[in-house]
GROMACS .gro file of C-alpha atoms in nm:
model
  441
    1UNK     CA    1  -6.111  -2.059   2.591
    2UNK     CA    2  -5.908  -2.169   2.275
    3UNK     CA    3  -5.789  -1.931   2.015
    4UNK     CA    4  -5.802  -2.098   1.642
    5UNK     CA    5  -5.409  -1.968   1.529
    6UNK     CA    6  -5.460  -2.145   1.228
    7UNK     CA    7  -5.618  -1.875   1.039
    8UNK     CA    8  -5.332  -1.664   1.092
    9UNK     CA    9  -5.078  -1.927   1.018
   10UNK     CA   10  -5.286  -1.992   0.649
   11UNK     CA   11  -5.281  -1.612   0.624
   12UNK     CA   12  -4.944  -1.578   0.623
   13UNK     CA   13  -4.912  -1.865   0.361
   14UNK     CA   14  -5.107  -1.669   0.147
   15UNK     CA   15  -4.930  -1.372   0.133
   16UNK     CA   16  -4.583  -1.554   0.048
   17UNK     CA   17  -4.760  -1.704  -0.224
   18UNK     CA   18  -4.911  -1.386  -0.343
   19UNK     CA   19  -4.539  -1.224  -0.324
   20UNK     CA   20  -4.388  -1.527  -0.586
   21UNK     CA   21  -4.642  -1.481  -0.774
   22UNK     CA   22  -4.556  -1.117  -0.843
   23UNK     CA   23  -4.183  -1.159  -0.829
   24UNK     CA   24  -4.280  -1.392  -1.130
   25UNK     CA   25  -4.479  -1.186  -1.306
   26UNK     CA   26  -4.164  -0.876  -1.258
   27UNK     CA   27  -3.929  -1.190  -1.342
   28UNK     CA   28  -4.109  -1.254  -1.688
   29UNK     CA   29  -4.134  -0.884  -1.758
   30UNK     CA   30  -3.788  -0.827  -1.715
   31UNK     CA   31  -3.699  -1.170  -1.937
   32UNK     CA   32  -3.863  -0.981  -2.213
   33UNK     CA   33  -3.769  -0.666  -2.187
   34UNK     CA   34  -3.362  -0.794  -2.163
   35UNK     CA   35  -3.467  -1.002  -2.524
   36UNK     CA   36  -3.528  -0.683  -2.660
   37UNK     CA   37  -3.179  -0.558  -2.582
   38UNK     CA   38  -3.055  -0.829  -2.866
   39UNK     CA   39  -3.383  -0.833  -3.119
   40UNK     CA   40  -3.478  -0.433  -3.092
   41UNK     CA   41  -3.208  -0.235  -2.895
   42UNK     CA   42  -3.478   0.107  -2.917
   43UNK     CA   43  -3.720  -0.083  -2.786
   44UNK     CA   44  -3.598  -0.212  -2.460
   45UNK     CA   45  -3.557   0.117  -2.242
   46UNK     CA   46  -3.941   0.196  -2.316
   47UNK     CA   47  -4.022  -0.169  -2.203
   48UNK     CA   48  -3.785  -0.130  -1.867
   49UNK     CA   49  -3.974   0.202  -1.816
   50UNK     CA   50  -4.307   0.012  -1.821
   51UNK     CA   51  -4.183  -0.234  -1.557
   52UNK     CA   52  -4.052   0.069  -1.362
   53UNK     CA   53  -4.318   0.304  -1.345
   54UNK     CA   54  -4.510  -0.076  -1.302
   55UNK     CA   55  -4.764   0.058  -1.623
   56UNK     CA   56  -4.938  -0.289  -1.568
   57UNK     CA   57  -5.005  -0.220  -1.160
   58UNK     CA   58  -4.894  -0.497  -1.039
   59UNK     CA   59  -4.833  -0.515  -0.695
   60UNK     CA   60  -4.519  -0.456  -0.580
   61UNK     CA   61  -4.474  -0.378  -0.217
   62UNK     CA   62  -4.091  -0.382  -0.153
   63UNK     CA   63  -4.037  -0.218  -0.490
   64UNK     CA   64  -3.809  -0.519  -0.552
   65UNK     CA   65  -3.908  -0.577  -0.914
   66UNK     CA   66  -3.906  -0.226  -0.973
   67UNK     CA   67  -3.553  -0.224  -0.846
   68UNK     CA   68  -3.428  -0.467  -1.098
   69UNK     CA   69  -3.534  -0.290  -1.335
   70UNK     CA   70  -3.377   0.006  -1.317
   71UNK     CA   71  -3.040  -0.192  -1.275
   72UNK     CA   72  -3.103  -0.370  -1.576
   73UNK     CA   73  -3.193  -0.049  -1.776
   74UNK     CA   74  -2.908   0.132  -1.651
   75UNK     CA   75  -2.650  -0.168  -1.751
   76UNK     CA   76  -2.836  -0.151  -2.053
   77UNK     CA   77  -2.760   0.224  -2.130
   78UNK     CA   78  -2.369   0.152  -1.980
   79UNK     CA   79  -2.316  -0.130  -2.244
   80UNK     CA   80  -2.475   0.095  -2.562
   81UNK     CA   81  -2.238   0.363  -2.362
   82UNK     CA   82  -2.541   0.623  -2.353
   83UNK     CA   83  -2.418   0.791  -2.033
   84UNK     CA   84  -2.656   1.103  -2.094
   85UNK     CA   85  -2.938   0.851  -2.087
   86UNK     CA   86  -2.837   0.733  -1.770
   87UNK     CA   87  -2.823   1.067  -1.629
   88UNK     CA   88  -3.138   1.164  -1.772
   89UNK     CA   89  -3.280   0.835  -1.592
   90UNK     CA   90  -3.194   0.931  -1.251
   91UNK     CA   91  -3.419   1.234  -1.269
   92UNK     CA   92  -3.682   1.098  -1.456
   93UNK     CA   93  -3.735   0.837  -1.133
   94UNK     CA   94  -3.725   1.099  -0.868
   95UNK     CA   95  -4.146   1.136  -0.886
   96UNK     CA   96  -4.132   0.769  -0.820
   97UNK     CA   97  -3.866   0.807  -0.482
   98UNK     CA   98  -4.181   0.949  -0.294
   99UNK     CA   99  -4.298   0.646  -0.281
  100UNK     CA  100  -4.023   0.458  -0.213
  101UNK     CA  101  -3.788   0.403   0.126
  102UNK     CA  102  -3.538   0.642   0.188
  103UNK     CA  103  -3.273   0.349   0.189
  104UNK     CA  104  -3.381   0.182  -0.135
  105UNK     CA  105  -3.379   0.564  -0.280
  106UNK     CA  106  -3.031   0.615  -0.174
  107UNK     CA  107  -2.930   0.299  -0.294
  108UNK     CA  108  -3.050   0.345  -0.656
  109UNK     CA  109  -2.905   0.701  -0.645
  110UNK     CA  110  -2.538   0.580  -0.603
  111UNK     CA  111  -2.619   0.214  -0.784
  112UNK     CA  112  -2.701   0.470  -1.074
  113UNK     CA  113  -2.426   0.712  -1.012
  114UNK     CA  114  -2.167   0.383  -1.024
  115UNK     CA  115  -2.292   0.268  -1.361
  116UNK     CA  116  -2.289   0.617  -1.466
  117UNK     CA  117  -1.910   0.643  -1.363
  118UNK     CA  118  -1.819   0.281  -1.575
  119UNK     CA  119  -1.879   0.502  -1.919
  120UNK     CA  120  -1.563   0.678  -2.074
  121UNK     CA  121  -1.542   1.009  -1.996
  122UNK     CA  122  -1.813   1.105  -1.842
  123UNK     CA  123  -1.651   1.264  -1.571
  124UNK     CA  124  -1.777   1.619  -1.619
  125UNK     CA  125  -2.163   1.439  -1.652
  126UNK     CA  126  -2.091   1.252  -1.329
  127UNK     CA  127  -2.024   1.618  -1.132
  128UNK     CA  128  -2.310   1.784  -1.328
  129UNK     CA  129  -2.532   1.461  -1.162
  130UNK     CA  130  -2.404   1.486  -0.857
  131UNK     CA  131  -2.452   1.850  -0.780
  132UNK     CA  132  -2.794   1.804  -0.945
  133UNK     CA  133  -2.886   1.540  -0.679
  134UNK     CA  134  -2.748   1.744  -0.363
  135UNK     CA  135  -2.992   2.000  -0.500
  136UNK     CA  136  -3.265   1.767  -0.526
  137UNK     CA  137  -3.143   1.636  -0.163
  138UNK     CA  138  -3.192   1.972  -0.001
  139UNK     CA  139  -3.514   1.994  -0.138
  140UNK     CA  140  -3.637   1.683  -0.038
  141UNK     CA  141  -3.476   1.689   0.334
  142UNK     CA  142  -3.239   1.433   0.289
  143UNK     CA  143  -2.962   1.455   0.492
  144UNK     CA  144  -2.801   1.086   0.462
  145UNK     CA  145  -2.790   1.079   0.113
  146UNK     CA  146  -2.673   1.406   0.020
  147UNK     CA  147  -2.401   1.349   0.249
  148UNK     CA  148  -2.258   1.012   0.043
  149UNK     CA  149  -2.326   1.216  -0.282
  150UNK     CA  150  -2.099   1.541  -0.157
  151UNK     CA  151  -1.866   1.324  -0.037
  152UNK     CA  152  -1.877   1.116  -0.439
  153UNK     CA  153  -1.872   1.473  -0.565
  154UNK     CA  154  -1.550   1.564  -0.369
  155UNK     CA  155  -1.385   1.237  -0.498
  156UNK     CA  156  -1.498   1.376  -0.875
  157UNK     CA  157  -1.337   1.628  -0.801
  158UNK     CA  158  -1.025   1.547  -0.699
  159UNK     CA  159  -0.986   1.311  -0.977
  160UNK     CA  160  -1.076   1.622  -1.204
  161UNK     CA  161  -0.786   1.804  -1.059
  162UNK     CA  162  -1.027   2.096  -0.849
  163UNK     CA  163  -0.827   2.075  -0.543
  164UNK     CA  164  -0.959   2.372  -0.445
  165UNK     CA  165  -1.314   2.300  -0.467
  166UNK     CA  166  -1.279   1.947  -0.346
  167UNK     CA  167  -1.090   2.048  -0.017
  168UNK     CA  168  -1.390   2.308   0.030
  169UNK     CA  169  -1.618   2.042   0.015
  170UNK     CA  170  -1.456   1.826   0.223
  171UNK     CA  171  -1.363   2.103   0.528
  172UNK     CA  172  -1.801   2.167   0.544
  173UNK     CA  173  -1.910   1.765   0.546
  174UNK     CA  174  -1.641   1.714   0.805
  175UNK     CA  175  -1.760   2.017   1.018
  176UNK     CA  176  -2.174   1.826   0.954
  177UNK     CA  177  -2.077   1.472   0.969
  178UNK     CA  178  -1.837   1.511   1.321
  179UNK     CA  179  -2.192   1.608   1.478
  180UNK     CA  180  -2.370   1.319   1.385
  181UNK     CA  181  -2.063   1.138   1.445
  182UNK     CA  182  -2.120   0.880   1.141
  183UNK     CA  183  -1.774   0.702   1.175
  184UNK     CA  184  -1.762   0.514   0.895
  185UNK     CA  185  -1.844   0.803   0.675
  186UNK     CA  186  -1.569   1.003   0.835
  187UNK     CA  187  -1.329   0.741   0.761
  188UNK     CA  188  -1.403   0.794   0.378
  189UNK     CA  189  -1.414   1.142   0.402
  190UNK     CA  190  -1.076   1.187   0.581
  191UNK     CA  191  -0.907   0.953   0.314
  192UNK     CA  192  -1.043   1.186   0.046
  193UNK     CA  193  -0.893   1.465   0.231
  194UNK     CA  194  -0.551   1.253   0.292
  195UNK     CA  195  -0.543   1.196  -0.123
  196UNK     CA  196  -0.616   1.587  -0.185
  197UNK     CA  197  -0.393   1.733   0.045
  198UNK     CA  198  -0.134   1.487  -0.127
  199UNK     CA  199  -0.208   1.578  -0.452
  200UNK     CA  200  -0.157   1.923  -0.396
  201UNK     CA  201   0.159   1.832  -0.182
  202UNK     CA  202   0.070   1.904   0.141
  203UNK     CA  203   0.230   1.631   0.295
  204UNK     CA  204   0.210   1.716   0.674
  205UNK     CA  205  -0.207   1.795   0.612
  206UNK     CA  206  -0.213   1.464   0.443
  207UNK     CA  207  -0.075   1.299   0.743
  208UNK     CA  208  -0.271   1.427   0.955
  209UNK     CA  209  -0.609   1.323   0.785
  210UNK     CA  210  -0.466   0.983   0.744
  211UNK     CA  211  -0.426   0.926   1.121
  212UNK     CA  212  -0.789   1.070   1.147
  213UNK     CA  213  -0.898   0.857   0.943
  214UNK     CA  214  -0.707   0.552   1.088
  215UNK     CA  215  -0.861   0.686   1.388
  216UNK     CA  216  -1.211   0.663   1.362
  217UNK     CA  217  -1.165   0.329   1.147
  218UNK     CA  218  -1.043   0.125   1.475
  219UNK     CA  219  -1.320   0.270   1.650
  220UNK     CA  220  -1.558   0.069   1.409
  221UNK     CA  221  -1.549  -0.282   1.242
  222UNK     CA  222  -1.353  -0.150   0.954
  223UNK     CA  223  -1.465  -0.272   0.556
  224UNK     CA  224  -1.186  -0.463   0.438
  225UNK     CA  225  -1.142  -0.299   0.107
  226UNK     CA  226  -1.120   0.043   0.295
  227UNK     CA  227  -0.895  -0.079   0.568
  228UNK     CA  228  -0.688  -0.151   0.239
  229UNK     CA  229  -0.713   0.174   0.138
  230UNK     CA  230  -0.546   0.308   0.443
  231UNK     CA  231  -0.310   0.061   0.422
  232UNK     CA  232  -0.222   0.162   0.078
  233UNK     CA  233  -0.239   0.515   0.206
  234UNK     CA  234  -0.037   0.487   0.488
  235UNK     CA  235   0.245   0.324   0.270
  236UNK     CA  236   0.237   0.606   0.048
  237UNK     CA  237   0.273   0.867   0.311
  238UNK     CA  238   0.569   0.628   0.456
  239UNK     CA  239   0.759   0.626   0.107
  240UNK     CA  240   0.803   1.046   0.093
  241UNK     CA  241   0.919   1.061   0.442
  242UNK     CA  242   1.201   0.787   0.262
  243UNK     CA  243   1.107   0.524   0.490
  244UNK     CA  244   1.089   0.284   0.260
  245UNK     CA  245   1.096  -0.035   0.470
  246UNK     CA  246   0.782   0.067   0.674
  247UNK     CA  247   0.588   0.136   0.335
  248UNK     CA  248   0.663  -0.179   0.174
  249UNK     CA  249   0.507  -0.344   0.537
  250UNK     CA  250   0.213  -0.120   0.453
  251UNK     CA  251   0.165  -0.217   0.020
  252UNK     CA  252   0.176  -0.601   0.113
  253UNK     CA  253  -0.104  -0.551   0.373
  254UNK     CA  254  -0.284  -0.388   0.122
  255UNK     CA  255  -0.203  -0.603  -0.171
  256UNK     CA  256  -0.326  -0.896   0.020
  257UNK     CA  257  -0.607  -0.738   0.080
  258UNK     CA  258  -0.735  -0.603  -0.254
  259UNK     CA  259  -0.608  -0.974  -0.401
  260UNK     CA  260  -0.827  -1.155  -0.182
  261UNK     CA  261  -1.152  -0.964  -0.285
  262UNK     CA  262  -1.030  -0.955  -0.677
  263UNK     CA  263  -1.026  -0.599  -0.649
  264UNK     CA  264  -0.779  -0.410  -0.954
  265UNK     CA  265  -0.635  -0.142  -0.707
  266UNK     CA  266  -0.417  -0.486  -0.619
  267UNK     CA  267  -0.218  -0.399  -0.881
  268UNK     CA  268  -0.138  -0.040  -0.753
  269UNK     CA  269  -0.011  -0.210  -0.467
  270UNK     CA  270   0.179  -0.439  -0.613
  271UNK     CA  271   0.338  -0.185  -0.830
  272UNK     CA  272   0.416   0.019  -0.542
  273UNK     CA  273   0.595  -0.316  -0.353
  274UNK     CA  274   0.827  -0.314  -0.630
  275UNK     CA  275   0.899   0.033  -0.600
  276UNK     CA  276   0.970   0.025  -0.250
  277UNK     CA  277   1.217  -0.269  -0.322
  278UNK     CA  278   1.362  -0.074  -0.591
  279UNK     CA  279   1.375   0.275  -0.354
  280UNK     CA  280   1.571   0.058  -0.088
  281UNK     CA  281   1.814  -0.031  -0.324
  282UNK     CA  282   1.734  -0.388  -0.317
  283UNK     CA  283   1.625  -0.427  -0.719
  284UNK     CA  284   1.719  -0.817  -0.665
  285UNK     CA  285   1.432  -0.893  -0.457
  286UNK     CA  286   1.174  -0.732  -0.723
  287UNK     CA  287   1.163  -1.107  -0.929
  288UNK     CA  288   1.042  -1.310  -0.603
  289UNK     CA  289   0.733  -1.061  -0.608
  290UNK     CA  290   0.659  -1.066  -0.980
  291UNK     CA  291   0.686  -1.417  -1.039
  292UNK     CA  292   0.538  -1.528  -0.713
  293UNK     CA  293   0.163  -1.699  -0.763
  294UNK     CA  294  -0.002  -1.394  -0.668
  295UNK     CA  295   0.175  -1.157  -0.875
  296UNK     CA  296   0.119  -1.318  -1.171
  297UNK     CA  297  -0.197  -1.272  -1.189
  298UNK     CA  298  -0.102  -0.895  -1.261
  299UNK     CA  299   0.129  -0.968  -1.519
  300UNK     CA  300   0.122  -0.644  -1.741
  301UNK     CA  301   0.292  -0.359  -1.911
  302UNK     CA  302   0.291  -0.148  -1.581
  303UNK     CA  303   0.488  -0.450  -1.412
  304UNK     CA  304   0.722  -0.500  -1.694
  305UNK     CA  305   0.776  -0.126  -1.647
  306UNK     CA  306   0.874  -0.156  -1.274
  307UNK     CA  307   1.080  -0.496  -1.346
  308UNK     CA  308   1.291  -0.316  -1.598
  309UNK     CA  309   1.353   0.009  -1.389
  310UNK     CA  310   1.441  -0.256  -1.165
  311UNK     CA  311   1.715  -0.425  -1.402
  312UNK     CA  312   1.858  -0.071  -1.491
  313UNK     CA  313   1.948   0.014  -1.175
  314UNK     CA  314   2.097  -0.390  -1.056
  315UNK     CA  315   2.315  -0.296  -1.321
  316UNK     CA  316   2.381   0.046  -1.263
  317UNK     CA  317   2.335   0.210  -1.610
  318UNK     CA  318   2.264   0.562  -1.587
  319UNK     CA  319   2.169   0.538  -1.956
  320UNK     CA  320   1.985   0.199  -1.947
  321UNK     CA  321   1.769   0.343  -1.639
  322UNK     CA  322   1.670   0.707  -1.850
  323UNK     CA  323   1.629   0.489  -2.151
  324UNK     CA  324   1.380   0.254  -1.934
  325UNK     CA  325   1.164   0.584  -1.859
  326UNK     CA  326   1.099   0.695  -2.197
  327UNK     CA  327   1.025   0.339  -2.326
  328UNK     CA  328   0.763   0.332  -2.033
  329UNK     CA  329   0.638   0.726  -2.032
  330UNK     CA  330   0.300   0.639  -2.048
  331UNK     CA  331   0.303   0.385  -1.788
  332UNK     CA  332   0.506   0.537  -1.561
  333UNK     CA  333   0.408   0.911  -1.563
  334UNK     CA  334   0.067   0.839  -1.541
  335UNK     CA  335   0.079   0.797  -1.178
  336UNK     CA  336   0.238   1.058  -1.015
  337UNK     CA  337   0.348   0.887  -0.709
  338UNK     CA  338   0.564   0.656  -0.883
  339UNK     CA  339   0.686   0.936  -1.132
  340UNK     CA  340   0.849   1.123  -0.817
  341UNK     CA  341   0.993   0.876  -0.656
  342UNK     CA  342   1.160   0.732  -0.978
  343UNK     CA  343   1.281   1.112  -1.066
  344UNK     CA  344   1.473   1.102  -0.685
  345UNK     CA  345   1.611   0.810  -0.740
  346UNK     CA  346   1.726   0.910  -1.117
  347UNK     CA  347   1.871   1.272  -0.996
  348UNK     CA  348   2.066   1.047  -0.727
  349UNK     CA  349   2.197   0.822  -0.936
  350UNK     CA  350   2.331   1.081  -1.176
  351UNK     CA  351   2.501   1.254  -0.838
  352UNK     CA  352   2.680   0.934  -0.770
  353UNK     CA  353   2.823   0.860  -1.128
  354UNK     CA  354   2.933   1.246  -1.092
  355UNK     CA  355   3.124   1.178  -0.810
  356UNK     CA  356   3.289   0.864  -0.939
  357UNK     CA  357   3.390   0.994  -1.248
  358UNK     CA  358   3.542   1.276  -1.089
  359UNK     CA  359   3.726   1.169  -0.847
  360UNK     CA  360   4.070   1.113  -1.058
  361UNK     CA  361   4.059   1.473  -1.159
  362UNK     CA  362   4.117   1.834  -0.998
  363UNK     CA  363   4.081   2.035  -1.401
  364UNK     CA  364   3.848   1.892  -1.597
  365UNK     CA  365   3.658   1.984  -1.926
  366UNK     CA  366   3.290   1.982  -1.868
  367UNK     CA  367   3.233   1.811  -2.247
  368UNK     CA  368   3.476   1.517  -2.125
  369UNK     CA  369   3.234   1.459  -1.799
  370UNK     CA  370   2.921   1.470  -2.058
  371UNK     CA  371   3.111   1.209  -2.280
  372UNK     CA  372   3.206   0.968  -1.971
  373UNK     CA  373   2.856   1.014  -1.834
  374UNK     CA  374   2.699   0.960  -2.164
  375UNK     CA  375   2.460   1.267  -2.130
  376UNK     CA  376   2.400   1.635  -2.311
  377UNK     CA  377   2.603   1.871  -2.237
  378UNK     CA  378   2.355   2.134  -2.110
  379UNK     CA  379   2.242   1.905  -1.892
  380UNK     CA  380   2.518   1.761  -1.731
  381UNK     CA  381   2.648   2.156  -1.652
  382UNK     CA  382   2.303   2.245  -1.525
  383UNK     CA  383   2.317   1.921  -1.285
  384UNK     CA  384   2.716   2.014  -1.183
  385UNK     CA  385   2.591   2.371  -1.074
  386UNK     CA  386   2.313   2.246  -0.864
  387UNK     CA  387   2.540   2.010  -0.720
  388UNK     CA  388   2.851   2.307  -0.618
  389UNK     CA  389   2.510   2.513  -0.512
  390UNK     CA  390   2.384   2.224  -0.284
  391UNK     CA  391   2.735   2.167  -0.165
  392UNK     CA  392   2.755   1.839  -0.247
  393UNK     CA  393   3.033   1.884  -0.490
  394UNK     CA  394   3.339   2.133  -0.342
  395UNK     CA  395   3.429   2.304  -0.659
  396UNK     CA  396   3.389   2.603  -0.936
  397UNK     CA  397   3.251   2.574  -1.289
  398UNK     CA  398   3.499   2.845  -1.534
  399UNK     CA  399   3.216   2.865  -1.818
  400UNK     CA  400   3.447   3.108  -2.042
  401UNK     CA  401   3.689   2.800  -2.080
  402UNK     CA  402   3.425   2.501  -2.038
  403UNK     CA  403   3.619   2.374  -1.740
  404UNK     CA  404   3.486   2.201  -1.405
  405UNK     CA  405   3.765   2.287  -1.161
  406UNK     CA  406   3.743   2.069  -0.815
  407UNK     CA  407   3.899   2.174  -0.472
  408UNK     CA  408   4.045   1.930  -0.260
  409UNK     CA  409   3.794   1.797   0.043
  410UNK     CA  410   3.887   2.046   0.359
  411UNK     CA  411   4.022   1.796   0.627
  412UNK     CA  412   3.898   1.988   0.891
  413UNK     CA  413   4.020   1.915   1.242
  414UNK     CA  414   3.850   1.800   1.557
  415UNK     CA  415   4.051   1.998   1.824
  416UNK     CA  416   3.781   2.304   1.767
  417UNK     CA  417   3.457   2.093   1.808
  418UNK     CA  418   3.627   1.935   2.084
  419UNK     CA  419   3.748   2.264   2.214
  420UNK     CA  420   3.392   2.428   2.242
  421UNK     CA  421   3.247   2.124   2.375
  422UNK     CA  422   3.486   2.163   2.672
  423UNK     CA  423   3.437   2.558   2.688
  424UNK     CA  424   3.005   2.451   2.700
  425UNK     CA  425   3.065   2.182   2.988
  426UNK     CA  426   3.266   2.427   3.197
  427UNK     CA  427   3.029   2.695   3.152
  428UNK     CA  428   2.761   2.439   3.263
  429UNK     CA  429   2.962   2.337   3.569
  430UNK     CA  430   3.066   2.720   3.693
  431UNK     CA  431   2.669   2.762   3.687
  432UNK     CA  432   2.562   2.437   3.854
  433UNK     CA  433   2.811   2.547   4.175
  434UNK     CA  434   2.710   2.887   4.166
  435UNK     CA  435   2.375   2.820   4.222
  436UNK     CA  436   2.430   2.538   4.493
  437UNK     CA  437   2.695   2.831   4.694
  438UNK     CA  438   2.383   3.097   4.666
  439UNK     CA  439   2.155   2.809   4.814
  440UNK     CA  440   2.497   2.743   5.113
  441UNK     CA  441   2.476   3.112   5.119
   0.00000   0.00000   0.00000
């Protein structure tokens, strides 16, 4: 017997057609509603809402017109910077997620929360959201997207400065999310915990959530932006432990990286290449990487502040390099990374001229070393006691008089280490034939 498929084949046909002639209908809505934005700003969120809460019933399966529209009204809201509105918007639609899938839902949630975080200063609104929506999570029963919302909120957070309540956070969704072994998540949530643990300077911590994180990312197929991230992370980690050579390795992996996807953090990197160059004593080299056809492209004053920190210390001017940092302040003590490194390497380059202007002397006045160094006075005694405390400078400071007095370098002999190591050896012997005689014995 012969089955007839064409009916189901003509079916089919008609349903596609049905579906275009929705999206149309969605696509002219939308047209008119985004005219409005131009001709009568007040009236375009009422006409998104229509299309959203679909006022005309159209159909709309896949909720793909719906979508749209709340993307549109939420760009909308971003570009008349209304970020209450916004806000406001992602608890108005929550009647509407019922009906919805739970993957479209969470989408829309952190499409929202995004948009939301593109307004100026709305930082304290985006944690108020966030905690609002875990609420609403727990209520609702779901797990997946409160998850990526905690782990938003810890990132809020952190960039809010609550350490403590971020590294809370973090310590109970690793404790959940290690059960249901969601790697990728893990990998996001550890790098969190690597920046935190930084930021509060807990460097060894910080390590150790960066190789956790590096961890469960080769376990996966790794996004490229966040294997930058680790890259990035990982140089960071390498430049306070001083190795300097491994971190630049690390900022050009990660520079590539961001540059290739157009992403802004490529700048960071490439900020924190120079500084690597610059913290190996190799300032020279800083010019190939500014004016090479990459790094142009992040020409700015953040570069011109690294490039002339860069020049100050080729030409080893004390002054030049102090008067570099207050010319950049803003630039340069807005991320705190760069800050401490660049405050190491200015405390070690005042120890050096210290040395070298002392060395001709034995009785010095402290007021002539402030002259020949070119700094205040206060200053340059505060830095010459540190250095007799540290022991990097063998001398006494007589404050009644004003005068640095410097003892001679002790030339101290090798015949005693020598000696010891000889007494050690023959103690070590005596006990090695000892112990064979009791065994002969």
């Amino acid at each position: 017997m012969e089955v007839d498929q064409g009916g189901g084949v003509a079916g089919d046909a008609m349903e596609v057609d049905q579906e275009e002639q929705m999206s149309k209908q969605f696509d002219l809505l939308l047209e008119q509603a985004q005219d409005l934005e131009t001709s009568a700003p007040d009236k375009a969120p009422q006409a998104y809402k229509d299309i959203i809460f679909n006022k005309q019933e159209l159909e709309d399966p896949n909720a793909k017109g719906r979508e749209q529209a709340i993307y549109a009204l939420g760009g909308f809201y971003v570009a008349q910077k209304r970020p209450t509105d916004i806000s406001a918007l992602t608890k108005e639609l929550r009647p509407l997620f019922s009906d919805l899938p739970k993957a479209k839902t969470a989408k829309i949630v952190k499409t929202l929360i995004d948009l939301l975080a593109k307004t100026t200063e709305s930082i304290h609104l985006q944690i108020e959201l966030c905690i609002d929506t875990i609420e609403w999570c727990k209520a609702e029963k779901r797990t997946f997207l409160r998850q990526r919302v905690e782990t938003r909120l810890a990132g809020l957070y952190l960039q809010d400065s609550k350490f403590v309540q971020a590294i809370d956070l973090l310590e109970k969704l690793l404790v959940e999310v290690k059960k249901l072994d969601d790697k990728l998540l893990l990998v996001e949530i550890h790098m969190l915990e690597c920046r935190t643990h930084y930021a509060v300077k807990n460097i060894p911590k910080s390590k150790a959530a960066l190789t956790a994180s590096k961890t469960n990312a080769n376990a996966i197929h790794c996004p490229p932006l966040m294997q930058a991230e680790i890259d990035l992370w990982s140089g960071v980690i390498s430049a306070r432990e001083k190795d300097y050579r491994t971190s630049f390795s690390y900022f050009y992996e990660a520079f590539e990286a961001f540059n290739a996807a157009e992403n802004m953090k490529a700048k960071t990197a490439m900020k924190y290449m120079l500084l690597s160059k610059i913290m190996q004593n190799r300032p020279q080299e800083t010019s190939s990487i500014i004016n090479s056809k990459s790094g142009l492209k992040y020409a700015s004053t953040e570069i011109e502040a690294m490039a002339a920190i860069a020049k100050a210390l080729e030409d080893r001017a004390l002054k030049s390099f102090e008067a570099v940092r207050a010319q950049y302040c803003m630039q340069i003590d807005e991320d705190p990374i760069i800050a401490f490194h660049l405050d190491d390497l200015n405390e070690t380059l005042l120890e050096q001229n210290i040395l070298r202007i002392l060395e001709p002397f034995s009785r010095v006045e402290i007021a002539h070393v402030a002259e020949l160094i070119e700094l205040p006075l206060q200053r340059t005694q505060a830095k010459l006691s540190e250095m007799i405390l540290d022991q990097k400078l063998m001398g006494t400071l007589d404050q009644g008089i004003g005068v640095l007095i410097v003892f001679e370098q002790e030339q101290v002999r090798s015949t005693y280490d020598n000696s010891l190591k000889t007494i050690k050896n023959t103690s070590e012997v005596l006990d090695t034939l000892y112990g064979m005689a009791k065994q002969a014995a």
